[in-house]
Structure formats: structure tokens, C-alpha cells
Amino acid sequence: MSELRTSIKEEDFNLKELIAPYVRFLPWFILSALVFLSLAFLYIRYSTYVYQSEATILIKDTNNGSLSELAAFEDLGLGGAGLSKSDFENEIEILKSKRLISEVVRDLNLNVKYYREGNVKSSEVFLETPCTVTVVSLKDSSPYFLKSLYIKPISVKEFIIKDSEDAQESTYSFGDILNLDFGELVVNSTTIRSRRSDKKGFNDFILVSISSVSQAVIDLKNNLNIEAANKNSSVLKISFNSSAPNKSEAILNTLIDVYNNDAIQDRNLVSANTAKFIDRRLEIITSELDSVETKNVNFREDKNVTDIATEGQLFLQSKTELERKRLEVSTKIGLASAMNELLQNGSDNELLPVNLGLSGDGLATSIQEYNNLILEKERLLKSSTSANPVIITLDNQLKQLRSSITSSLDNVKTSLEIEDRDLRRLSGSIGGKIAAIPSLTKAARDIMRQQEIKEALYLYLLQKREETAISLAVTTPKAKIVDRAYSLRQPISPKPKIVYLGALVLGLLIPFGIVYVKTLLDTKIHNRLDIEKALPELAILGEVPTIDSKESETITSNDRSVLAEAFRILRTNLGYFIKSSSSVNGNTIFVTSTIKGEGKTFVAYNLALSLATTGKKVLLVGADIRNPQLHRYIDKNIWTIGLSEYLFDDTVDVDSITFEVKNQSDKLDLILSGRIPPNPAELLMNGRFETLISEVKDDYDYVVVDTAPTLLVTDTLLISQNADMTVYVSRADYTEKKLLEYPKELYRDGKLKNIAFAINGIKINNFGYGSKYGYGYGYGQTKKSLFKRLKDRLGLS
């Protein structure tokens, strides 16, 4: 159970340790979040809002009676097959075609855009401008042409125009053709200005952007979205995005109208060609019928015939039935001949008449398919050439269908002629039985027969002409409008909630990433916690704060500064350490470090001063004879021999190299390092240093020795046996964590005696275990400025 509690405690501690670096920089997180939220507010405030406009249409199957207004005329043969999926997809592509979109651009003059400029951004306006610009011609035919103009009406008849904001202004009259360097324009006044001239913005310049029609078509097509509302229906949802909702609605409504007009023209083309064929035949039949009727009148007048005897009426009834059938067959033969003549003499791209009553060998289906292919070919030729593989394929299909229709007509005609011969043969048999009928009656009957045939064909063509006229009159739009274009109230871009959320996340992620990378790449020690982790078996005497460049590097007797308090704590802990360690029975204290620059000389000097202020007699020895630094803390004009002279010359005694530190306690003496020798290691090994220590130990309460860094040179290790304890100095934000392995090795191997750490250069907010309080208790504390307190709060001190 105790192990479980220990584990939970360790995990909690590790979690706190993981979060601690981020909590420390919490003000930066808040500041970053506020900055990005402010930027998001400015973005939303000054960005251009984009709205979505939508329209819904139903693609009607005009060949399906249940979906068409032509259902009432099904008895006239106007029905057909249903709308397939491929046809539905084809209609979507037609709606998105450049041909239709180009018509929309030209109808609405979309290659000219109008903007009202504000202090920060410009907003597009549509149909609410004080003037309109019409492009007559452009000298630059490039699709990437773009030109901007500034126009301002100054009266009902005149306006000002310029190329840029700082360009020279020119005055023109409305309605005149302007011959500019890039093309010809016409500027017309609108009623908007007169109605709104008192409102802000209508007396300012209007920015007019002119582009090529092709570029406007591309822009419109890129923003146009067409999709099926449901996979099981023929309903299309058309949407368009723009900063001007009324412009989007006008574009969608115009596109639907253009699509309907295009579909109506295609369907009327078939009926129009059929009507032309019927009219031509009616002219011929009318002439022939008039000739037969004239011949009949002349015959009766010449023969003075008013009535024919009813002799052989029973035979005549049979004869009449046969003649009726022959009449029907003859009519069909005439139609087949006319159709053959049209196929042989007509144009290859001419539509064939439909619903003429001829049947057999799939003739009606072939004619319908032939007409559909002709329409498809004409539609493709509007946007491509005859060399298009699709056009070539259609020509081949038309050629095959034409041959098939001709063959079918020949077969139908042959069949009808056989039937006619059979009827004639049967009629001849019956005619022999009525041979007694006067020849006059026979001649009259021949004339009447010709007249009836012509009348029947004439009436039939009149009926078909009426049917064709009806189909032309009742042609309906292919797209039924379910919902006309309307705009959504909420803009689709920008979306404030998403922008604010993104700004907040980004504002938190950036400082988080900076702190994370900084923590990840951080290899320095910062407080006592870092040393306790790496060297749990070694004691820590104290922490020395970092000082500003304007502050004194040394302490005084009655000093109340943070630096003095830190060395008092270090001195007190040193006393406890000496008393508690049974192995420490002397007063010789070595001060060393791992590398240069960690502040060992600074710590040694101030530690000696702090010990001297307690009334103890203290000797400070500069044993770093390779790189002496103690002279920085004394009068620069004082020069004396030092330790290196003592080690080299046996005639030099201790008293001659020892001098009292001025302006400090009378209890502090100092031995400087002296001149830098060429062989410092050999001098330290000659035994004179041990002699010096043994001479001064009984005369002083404390002997503080400033030694060389242990990792760089061997000097300290050569004299380490003379130390009673070792103060090992590391510097926060300077000493690498991996360098702590070296004092651990020295401690484990016993190369240094009684090691205790002193941490130099600690920031105030890193004292202890990262406490934000630090020193500052008691009097003598100076009030920090607002800037200083802000730096401390943000962790910059």
C-alpha cells in the first residue's frame, strides 16, 4: 500500500514538473491569445463577407406525358421515352457549359464590376450604382486583360473619370463613346444617383474593374456549383458565392432562363422543319387536286353526265371496299415516294418529318433517332468543328441511319405495291362481273378516284400541320423552377466562431510550441532542483542570485542587499555542514567549479567577506595561478608578489605575500595568485603549497582557497588533499546538465573532500524550487518599478 502511495506521489510530482514551465509563462499564453483574438476581430471586421445564393429547378422529361404539359395531346403521338441518368448528367453539363455562361455574362454585363471604396476595404455593388459602363471594344484581346477606372458623376449629364487615385481627372458626358488607350466605353447614368444622392457614398468615386469576357466566364464558372438535390430525383440545386447577394441571385435566375430558352429552341427546330415539309407538300397536293377537280368538271360537261345507274350495286359494294383499301395503299405509296424523294434530294443535315403514318421495319423509330442525332450534331457544332471525333462518329451513324431508312422505305413501298397489285387483280376480277356497266361510268370513276386520293392526302397533311402548330405553340421550358434564387442570411465566409476558435487555438499553440521547444532544447541548470535530481547524495549550501551590471559584486559589513542575504544563508549552511559532518574537522575550504565562468572566484571572495563579518579571522588564497581573478576585487594600483612566487622561491615566506584587504573587515587577509608561471602543475606538486596551508591553519579561523576549474586542468586535484571541505560552484543558465556527471564522478572516486554545492546566478523567480517569492523580506528592500515588476511577472528577469 505504501509503495502504491509513493508511486502516486511521484506521478503527481512529475505531472507538476511537466506543467510547471507552461504555468510559469502563463502571462505569455494570455497575451498571445489576446493578440490573436484581436487580429481575428480585425480580420472579421474588415474582411469581405461572402454569401451563398441558391436556386432549385426540376429537369422535366418532355417526352414523358406524366411530366409534360403535352399530356393532353398524347392522341397526336407526342409521347416518348423517359429521362435516363445519362440524360440527367448531360443536362448538368449543359448548364455548366461556357456557351450558356457566356450568354449570362453578356446579358448581365458581368465583365464590368463596380466597387464602393471605404477607409479600409472596398465592397462590390450590383444594380445600385450611379452609372453603368458598357464595353464597346477592347484593344487587348488577351483573356487576362484587367483594367481599373475611377468614375464620379458630377451632374445629370457629366462625370469625371481617372485611371488611378492620383491620376489626372477627365470630364465626359454620359452616353458618349470614350476612346481610351485600352478600348472604347460608354458610360450611362442611372436613376440610383438621383434617388440616393443625399446618402453617403453616392457622391464619391466608384471603382470600376473591367476584364475580358472570357475571364469573367472562367470566374463565374469556378464559383458556380450544380449538384443533384437527391440521387433518386431530377431536381438540381444551383448555388453561387459572391459578396453581392443580389448579383448572385441575378446570375442564377438568368442562367435558368438562358437554359430554358436554349432547350425550347432545340425542340422547336424539329417541329419547324416538319412544318416546312408539310407546307411544301400541301402546295403540290393543292395544285394536283385542283387539276383533278377541273378534269372531272370538264368530263361531266362534255359527256353531259349528271348521274350513274345503280346497276350491279352488290358488285359495286365489293368494288368499293377494294377501292378503299387501294386508296389507303396508294396514299401510303405516295408518302413513301415523297419520303424517298426527300432523302435523295434533301440536305444531309435536314430533319425528317415524323408521325406520317408509315410503319414497318422500325421506320418511325429510325426517323426519331435520325432527328435526335441531327440535333445532337448541331449542338456540338456550336462549340466544336466537324473534325471532332464525336462529330465524325455522328456522321457515320447518320449515314447508316439514312441508308437504313431508305431501305425501310423501299421495303414498305415494295410491300405496298405488292398489296396494290393484289387489290388490282381482285378488283379486275370483280370488274369483269360488272362489265355491263357503261364505260362512261368507269371513266368517271377513274376521275373520282384520283380526286379522292388527292383529297385524302390533302386532309391528312392539313391535320399534321395543325398538330405541328400545336407542338410549336405549347413548347414549355425544360427546367421547372422549384425555388427561384435566394440568398442565405448568414455569410459562408468568414465564419466568426471558427475564426475566433482558430485564433484562440493558434494564440495558445504558438507560446506552447515556443516553451516546448525551449524546454526540449534546454540543457542548462536553472535552480537547485536540477542539481538535486542529478546529485541527490550531495548537499547544497545555498543559492547566489544574479546581479545587475549596476549593482556591486561584493558585499559589505552592514549590507542588506539580496546578494548579502544569500551569502549569509550560504555561510550559515556552511557552519551547519561543518558541524554535522564528522569528517570535517578543519577550517580549510576549497572553492572550485567544473569549467571557467561559473563564478567560483566571485563566490570565494564574497564567502570570505561574509565569514569575516562575523568576527572570524579569514584568509583568502588565490590558488588559480593559471587564470588569476581575485585582483578584480581589490585596488588595481596595488601590486604584490603572490602564491606563484612563494611556490617557486623558497626564500619567500607567508608574511611577505599576505596583505590585509582595505575598506573591509580587519579580519580578512588575502594572498593573490602572483605572476602566471609556465609550469603551474609542477609548482603545486613541489610541497610548498602544503607547507603554506599548514602554517596558516592555526593562525586563521577559516582559510578559503580559490582553485582552478576541475575539468579543464589538474591543479585542483593535485592539492585537494589539503582541503577540509570543497564548495563546488555551478552557475544557473550557464552550466550544462551533463557537466554534473563530472562532480558526481569526483565524489564517487573520492578525489575531492566533502563536496557541497553553491549555485550561482539564480534568477529571483527560480530561487528554492522555482518559487516566485525569492528574497526581499525585511527592511532595506527597494520598491521595484512597474517595468521591473512586469518583467518579473513574465519571467524575463
mmCIF file of C-alpha atoms in Angstrom, residues 451-730:
data_model
loop_
_atom_site.group_PDB
_atom_site.id
_atom_site.type_symbol
_atom_site.label_atom_id
_atom_site.label_comp_id
_atom_site.label_asym_id
_atom_site.label_seq_id
_atom_site.Cartn_x
_atom_site.Cartn_y
_atom_site.Cartn_z
ATOM 1 C CA GLN A 451 -59.815 13.173 -106.743
ATOM 2 C CA GLU A 452 -60.425 11.153 -103.572
ATOM 3 C CA ILE A 453 -56.771 10.185 -103.335
ATOM 4 C CA LYS A 454 -55.672 13.796 -103.578
ATOM 5 C CA GLU A 455 -58.346 14.921 -101.132
ATOM 6 C CA ALA A 456 -57.347 12.270 -98.597
ATOM 7 C CA LEU A 457 -53.684 13.202 -98.831
ATOM 8 C CA TYR A 458 -54.579 16.897 -98.613
ATOM 9 C CA LEU A 459 -56.716 16.416 -95.485
ATOM 10 C CA TYR A 460 -54.042 14.237 -93.909
ATOM 11 C CA LEU A 461 -51.368 16.881 -94.413
ATOM 12 C CA LEU A 462 -53.676 19.568 -93.065
ATOM 13 C CA GLN A 463 -54.147 17.509 -89.907
ATOM 14 C CA LYS A 464 -50.386 17.050 -89.478
ATOM 15 C CA ARG A 465 -49.817 20.763 -89.993
ATOM 16 C CA GLU A 466 -52.220 21.545 -87.178
ATOM 17 C CA GLU A 467 -50.520 19.003 -84.901
ATOM 18 C CA THR A 468 -47.138 20.580 -85.654
ATOM 19 C CA ALA A 469 -48.523 24.061 -84.970
ATOM 20 C CA ILE A 470 -49.888 22.855 -81.639
ATOM 21 C CA SER A 471 -46.494 21.394 -80.668
ATOM 22 C CA LEU A 472 -44.860 24.739 -81.534
ATOM 23 C CA ALA A 473 -47.436 26.690 -79.546
ATOM 24 C CA VAL A 474 -47.223 24.598 -76.376
ATOM 25 C CA THR A 475 -43.427 24.174 -76.105
ATOM 26 C CA THR A 476 -42.667 24.609 -72.388
ATOM 27 C CA PRO A 477 -39.422 25.323 -70.504
ATOM 28 C CA LYS A 478 -37.331 22.242 -69.861
ATOM 29 C CA ALA A 479 -36.454 23.352 -66.333
ATOM 30 C CA LYS A 480 -39.322 23.912 -63.947
ATOM 31 C CA ILE A 481 -38.319 26.399 -61.252
ATOM 32 C CA VAL A 482 -38.913 24.910 -57.824
ATOM 33 C CA ASP A 483 -37.281 27.800 -55.913
ATOM 34 C CA ARG A 484 -36.098 30.974 -57.530
ATOM 35 C CA ALA A 485 -32.696 32.272 -56.464
ATOM 36 C CA TYR A 486 -32.469 33.368 -52.848
ATOM 37 C CA SER A 487 -29.513 34.237 -50.595
ATOM 38 C CA LEU A 488 -28.694 32.822 -47.189
ATOM 39 C CA ARG A 489 -28.806 35.364 -44.369
ATOM 40 C CA GLN A 490 -25.597 34.171 -42.724
ATOM 41 C CA PRO A 491 -22.320 34.602 -44.669
ATOM 42 C CA ILE A 492 -20.399 31.470 -45.512
ATOM 43 C CA SER A 493 -17.102 33.308 -45.150
ATOM 44 C CA PRO A 494 -15.705 34.419 -42.816
ATOM 45 C CA LYS A 495 -17.356 32.459 -40.010
ATOM 46 C CA PRO A 496 -16.730 34.358 -36.748
ATOM 47 C CA LYS A 497 -16.938 31.356 -34.439
ATOM 48 C CA ILE A 498 -14.438 29.345 -36.468
ATOM 49 C CA VAL A 499 -12.120 32.344 -36.880
ATOM 50 C CA TYR A 500 -12.169 33.127 -33.151
ATOM 51 C CA LEU A 501 -11.662 29.477 -32.264
ATOM 52 C CA GLY A 502 -8.768 29.193 -34.708
ATOM 53 C CA ALA A 503 -7.226 32.411 -33.366
ATOM 54 C CA LEU A 504 -7.539 31.177 -29.776
ATOM 55 C CA VAL A 505 -6.007 27.806 -30.624
ATOM 56 C CA LEU A 506 -3.210 29.453 -32.601
ATOM 57 C CA GLY A 507 -2.636 32.001 -29.845
ATOM 58 C CA LEU A 508 -2.173 29.171 -27.341
ATOM 59 C CA LEU A 509 -0.232 26.844 -29.615
ATOM 60 C CA ILE A 510 2.467 29.344 -30.562
ATOM 61 C CA PRO A 511 3.646 30.100 -26.993
ATOM 62 C CA PHE A 512 3.133 26.441 -26.149
ATOM 63 C CA GLY A 513 5.362 25.438 -29.044
ATOM 64 C CA ILE A 514 7.971 28.033 -28.102
ATOM 65 C CA VAL A 515 8.021 26.898 -24.478
ATOM 66 C CA TYR A 516 8.034 23.242 -25.537
ATOM 67 C CA VAL A 517 10.945 23.729 -27.943
ATOM 68 C CA LYS A 518 12.767 25.861 -25.404
ATOM 69 C CA THR A 519 12.263 23.193 -22.736
ATOM 70 C CA LEU A 520 13.198 20.429 -25.168
ATOM 71 C CA LEU A 521 16.424 22.161 -26.193
ATOM 72 C CA ASP A 522 17.242 23.404 -22.696
ATOM 73 C CA THR A 523 20.426 21.727 -21.409
ATOM 74 C CA LYS A 524 21.290 24.190 -18.633
ATOM 75 C CA ILE A 525 20.600 24.044 -14.911
ATOM 76 C CA HIS A 526 18.253 26.694 -13.526
ATOM 77 C CA ASN A 527 17.725 26.014 -9.829
ATOM 78 C CA ARG A 528 18.607 23.669 -7.002
ATOM 79 C CA LEU A 529 16.038 21.128 -8.195
ATOM 80 C CA ASP A 530 18.156 20.343 -11.264
ATOM 81 C CA ILE A 531 21.206 19.610 -9.087
ATOM 82 C CA GLU A 532 19.236 17.582 -6.546
ATOM 83 C CA LYS A 533 17.981 15.382 -9.387
ATOM 84 C CA ALA A 534 21.452 14.768 -10.789
ATOM 85 C CA LEU A 535 23.343 14.630 -7.440
ATOM 86 C CA PRO A 536 20.913 13.555 -4.714
ATOM 87 C CA GLU A 537 23.764 12.419 -2.482
ATOM 88 C CA LEU A 538 25.454 15.850 -2.323
ATOM 89 C CA ALA A 539 24.431 18.768 -0.094
ATOM 90 C CA ILE A 540 23.531 22.232 -1.375
ATOM 91 C CA LEU A 541 24.835 25.062 0.783
ATOM 92 C CA GLY A 542 22.920 27.878 -0.867
ATOM 93 C CA GLU A 543 21.955 29.888 -3.898
ATOM 94 C CA VAL A 544 23.531 33.133 -5.058
ATOM 95 C CA PRO A 545 21.249 35.449 -7.051
ATOM 96 C CA THR A 546 22.178 37.043 -10.316
ATOM 97 C CA ILE A 547 23.016 40.722 -10.052
ATOM 98 C CA ASP A 548 22.581 43.613 -12.432
ATOM 99 C CA SER A 549 25.560 45.261 -14.037
ATOM 100 C CA LYS A 550 24.928 48.400 -11.947
ATOM 101 C CA GLU A 551 24.977 46.507 -8.640
ATOM 102 C CA SER A 552 28.129 45.881 -6.628
ATOM 103 C CA GLU A 553 29.732 42.444 -6.985
ATOM 104 C CA THR A 554 30.914 42.443 -3.362
ATOM 105 C CA ILE A 555 29.098 42.656 -0.048
ATOM 106 C CA THR A 556 29.818 44.970 2.879
ATOM 107 C CA SER A 557 29.545 44.638 6.644
ATOM 108 C CA ASN A 558 26.013 46.009 7.086
ATOM 109 C CA ASP A 559 24.765 45.137 3.634
ATOM 110 C CA ARG A 560 21.012 44.441 3.378
ATOM 111 C CA SER A 561 21.013 43.565 -0.290
ATOM 112 C CA VAL A 562 19.730 40.311 -1.741
ATOM 113 C CA LEU A 563 23.310 39.311 -2.532
ATOM 114 C CA ALA A 564 24.409 39.816 1.089
ATOM 115 C CA GLU A 565 21.446 37.811 2.398
ATOM 116 C CA ALA A 566 22.278 34.992 0.021
ATOM 117 C CA PHE A 567 25.846 34.746 1.280
ATOM 118 C CA ARG A 568 24.639 34.905 4.884
ATOM 119 C CA ILE A 569 22.467 31.864 4.167
ATOM 120 C CA LEU A 570 25.424 30.209 2.444
ATOM 121 C CA ARG A 571 27.621 30.989 5.470
ATOM 122 C CA THR A 572 25.043 29.639 7.918
ATOM 123 C CA ASN A 573 24.540 26.409 5.941
ATOM 124 C CA LEU A 574 28.312 26.052 5.731
ATOM 125 C CA GLY A 575 28.522 26.193 9.514
ATOM 126 C CA TYR A 576 25.836 23.514 9.864
ATOM 127 C CA PHE A 577 27.569 21.376 7.253
ATOM 128 C CA ILE A 578 30.919 21.530 9.097
ATOM 129 C CA LYS A 579 29.344 20.706 12.446
ATOM 130 C CA SER A 580 27.195 17.846 11.147
ATOM 131 C CA SER A 581 29.993 16.152 9.215
ATOM 132 C CA SER A 582 32.261 14.129 11.464
ATOM 133 C CA SER A 583 34.937 14.058 8.773
ATOM 134 C CA VAL A 584 35.213 17.855 8.654
ATOM 135 C CA ASN A 585 37.498 18.863 11.495
ATOM 136 C CA GLY A 586 39.413 21.715 9.923
ATOM 137 C CA ASN A 587 38.924 25.164 8.523
ATOM 138 C CA THR A 588 40.377 24.908 5.022
ATOM 139 C CA ILE A 589 37.642 25.459 2.396
ATOM 140 C CA PHE A 590 38.373 24.964 -1.301
ATOM 141 C CA VAL A 591 36.119 26.777 -3.769
ATOM 142 C CA THR A 592 36.134 25.274 -7.265
ATOM 143 C CA SER A 593 33.910 24.629 -10.295
ATOM 144 C CA THR A 594 33.740 22.410 -13.348
ATOM 145 C CA ILE A 595 34.584 24.936 -16.051
ATOM 146 C CA LYS A 596 35.556 28.568 -16.349
ATOM 147 C CA GLY A 597 32.884 31.260 -15.969
ATOM 148 C CA GLU A 598 30.726 29.619 -13.269
ATOM 149 C CA GLY A 599 31.658 32.300 -10.699
ATOM 150 C CA LYS A 600 33.891 30.390 -8.264
ATOM 151 C CA THR A 601 36.149 33.416 -7.637
ATOM 152 C CA PHE A 602 33.073 35.605 -7.070
ATOM 153 C CA VAL A 603 31.671 33.077 -4.588
ATOM 154 C CA ALA A 604 35.032 32.581 -2.860
ATOM 155 C CA TYR A 605 35.615 36.315 -2.367
ATOM 156 C CA ASN A 606 32.123 37.109 -1.070
ATOM 157 C CA LEU A 607 32.092 33.976 1.094
ATOM 158 C CA ALA A 608 35.341 35.098 2.699
ATOM 159 C CA LEU A 609 33.865 38.581 3.254
ATOM 160 C CA SER A 610 30.713 37.101 4.768
ATOM 161 C CA LEU A 611 32.748 34.895 7.150
ATOM 162 C CA ALA A 612 34.893 37.877 8.133
ATOM 163 C CA THR A 613 31.829 39.980 9.092
ATOM 164 C CA THR A 614 31.096 37.507 11.918
ATOM 165 C CA GLY A 615 34.331 38.441 13.672
ATOM 166 C CA LYS A 616 36.290 35.462 12.423
ATOM 167 C CA LYS A 617 39.799 35.788 11.043
ATOM 168 C CA VAL A 618 39.723 34.730 7.420
ATOM 169 C CA LEU A 619 42.468 34.184 4.844
ATOM 170 C CA LEU A 620 41.557 34.120 1.121
ATOM 171 C CA VAL A 621 44.143 32.369 -1.077
ATOM 172 C CA GLY A 622 44.166 32.725 -4.875
ATOM 173 C CA ALA A 623 45.246 29.216 -5.911
ATOM 174 C CA ASP A 624 44.123 29.567 -9.553
ATOM 175 C CA ILE A 625 47.585 30.557 -10.731
ATOM 176 C CA ARG A 626 46.761 29.858 -14.386
ATOM 177 C CA ASN A 627 43.942 32.388 -14.620
ATOM 178 C CA PRO A 628 44.022 34.653 -11.552
ATOM 179 C CA GLN A 629 40.856 36.703 -10.962
ATOM 180 C CA LEU A 630 40.968 37.850 -7.325
ATOM 181 C CA HIS A 631 42.744 41.079 -8.224
ATOM 182 C CA ARG A 632 39.467 42.302 -9.790
ATOM 183 C CA TYR A 633 38.006 42.852 -6.314
ATOM 184 C CA ILE A 634 40.866 44.902 -4.817
ATOM 185 C CA ASP A 635 42.599 48.181 -5.569
ATOM 186 C CA LYS A 636 44.028 47.940 -9.077
ATOM 187 C CA ASN A 637 47.054 50.023 -8.110
ATOM 188 C CA ILE A 638 48.239 47.504 -5.515
ATOM 189 C CA TRP A 639 50.814 45.091 -6.795
ATOM 190 C CA THR A 640 52.451 42.424 -4.664
ATOM 191 C CA ILE A 641 54.025 39.039 -5.040
ATOM 192 C CA GLY A 642 51.734 36.097 -4.554
ATOM 193 C CA LEU A 643 51.351 32.354 -4.394
ATOM 194 C CA SER A 644 53.310 31.533 -7.564
ATOM 195 C CA GLU A 645 56.390 33.398 -6.205
ATOM 196 C CA TYR A 646 56.032 31.574 -2.903
ATOM 197 C CA LEU A 647 55.873 28.182 -4.609
ATOM 198 C CA PHE A 648 58.814 28.950 -6.857
ATOM 199 C CA ASP A 649 61.179 30.715 -4.392
ATOM 200 C CA ASP A 650 61.998 29.081 -1.045
ATOM 201 C CA THR A 651 63.184 32.411 0.333
ATOM 202 C CA VAL A 652 59.697 33.905 0.091
ATOM 203 C CA ASP A 653 57.718 33.447 3.325
ATOM 204 C CA VAL A 654 53.983 33.619 4.008
ATOM 205 C CA ASP A 655 54.033 37.020 5.627
ATOM 206 C CA SER A 656 55.626 38.613 2.591
ATOM 207 C CA ILE A 657 52.751 37.540 0.295
ATOM 208 C CA THR A 658 49.897 38.197 2.724
ATOM 209 C CA PHE A 659 48.207 41.602 2.903
ATOM 210 C CA GLU A 660 45.113 42.994 4.510
ATOM 211 C CA VAL A 661 42.059 43.883 2.406
ATOM 212 C CA LYS A 662 41.340 47.601 2.714
ATOM 213 C CA ASN A 663 37.856 49.113 3.250
ATOM 214 C CA GLN A 664 36.618 45.791 4.616
ATOM 215 C CA SER A 665 36.754 43.982 7.948
ATOM 216 C CA ASP A 666 40.123 43.912 9.663
ATOM 217 C CA LYS A 667 39.809 40.143 9.901
ATOM 218 C CA LEU A 668 40.211 39.412 6.139
ATOM 219 C CA ASP A 669 43.656 38.780 4.682
ATOM 220 C CA LEU A 670 44.431 37.965 1.091
ATOM 221 C CA ILE A 671 47.119 36.035 -0.803
ATOM 222 C CA LEU A 672 46.961 36.758 -4.512
ATOM 223 C CA SER A 673 47.957 34.306 -7.219
ATOM 224 C CA GLY A 674 51.008 36.263 -8.346
ATOM 225 C CA ARG A 675 52.564 36.064 -11.750
ATOM 226 C CA ILE A 676 51.305 33.365 -14.122
ATOM 227 C CA PRO A 677 54.034 30.676 -14.179
ATOM 228 C CA PRO A 678 54.853 28.500 -17.194
ATOM 229 C CA ASN A 679 54.606 25.299 -15.082
ATOM 230 C CA PRO A 680 51.738 25.707 -12.595
ATOM 231 C CA ALA A 681 51.173 21.967 -12.074
ATOM 232 C CA GLU A 682 54.816 21.352 -11.177
ATOM 233 C CA LEU A 683 54.828 24.263 -8.716
ATOM 234 C CA LEU A 684 51.736 22.934 -6.938
ATOM 235 C CA MET A 685 53.374 19.488 -6.648
ATOM 236 C CA ASN A 686 56.671 20.672 -5.057
ATOM 237 C CA GLY A 687 55.298 20.573 -1.485
ATOM 238 C CA ARG A 688 55.380 24.311 -0.799
ATOM 239 C CA PHE A 689 51.567 24.615 -1.003
ATOM 240 C CA GLU A 690 51.131 22.018 1.768
ATOM 241 C CA THR A 691 53.637 23.974 3.847
ATOM 242 C CA LEU A 692 51.660 27.187 3.333
ATOM 243 C CA ILE A 693 48.391 25.593 4.391
ATOM 244 C CA SER A 694 49.937 24.020 7.477
ATOM 245 C CA GLU A 695 51.414 27.418 8.503
ATOM 246 C CA VAL A 696 48.205 29.419 8.158
ATOM 247 C CA LYS A 697 45.646 26.920 9.506
ATOM 248 C CA ASP A 698 46.464 27.714 13.122
ATOM 249 C CA ASP A 699 46.538 31.490 12.555
ATOM 250 C CA TYR A 700 43.097 31.820 10.871
ATOM 251 C CA ASP A 701 39.620 30.610 11.697
ATOM 252 C CA TYR A 702 38.904 29.971 8.007
ATOM 253 C CA VAL A 703 41.192 29.537 5.037
ATOM 254 C CA VAL A 704 39.249 29.979 1.791
ATOM 255 C CA VAL A 705 41.129 28.791 -1.299
ATOM 256 C CA ASP A 706 40.041 29.877 -4.815
ATOM 257 C CA THR A 707 41.179 26.978 -7.024
ATOM 258 C CA ALA A 708 41.195 26.254 -10.754
ATOM 259 C CA PRO A 709 38.246 24.559 -12.588
ATOM 260 C CA THR A 710 38.481 20.782 -12.131
ATOM 261 C CA LEU A 711 37.511 19.713 -15.645
ATOM 262 C CA LEU A 712 39.891 21.982 -17.523
ATOM 263 C CA VAL A 713 43.149 21.489 -15.542
ATOM 264 C CA THR A 714 44.514 19.137 -12.926
ATOM 265 C CA ASP A 715 45.683 21.847 -10.484
ATOM 266 C CA THR A 716 42.822 21.477 -8.021
ATOM 267 C CA LEU A 717 43.063 17.694 -7.881
ATOM 268 C CA LEU A 718 46.804 17.962 -7.146
ATOM 269 C CA ILE A 719 46.197 19.944 -3.935
ATOM 270 C CA SER A 720 42.748 18.603 -2.996
ATOM 271 C CA GLN A 721 44.149 16.569 -0.074
ATOM 272 C CA ASN A 722 44.836 19.845 1.762
ATOM 273 C CA ALA A 723 41.120 20.771 1.858
ATOM 274 C CA ASP A 724 38.865 20.019 4.758
ATOM 275 C CA MET A 725 35.773 20.593 2.536
ATOM 276 C CA THR A 726 35.054 21.670 -1.046
ATOM 277 C CA VAL A 727 32.454 24.245 -2.112
ATOM 278 C CA TYR A 728 31.577 23.270 -5.693
ATOM 279 C CA VAL A 729 30.151 26.199 -7.672
ATOM 280 C CA SER A 730 27.708 25.789 -10.586
#
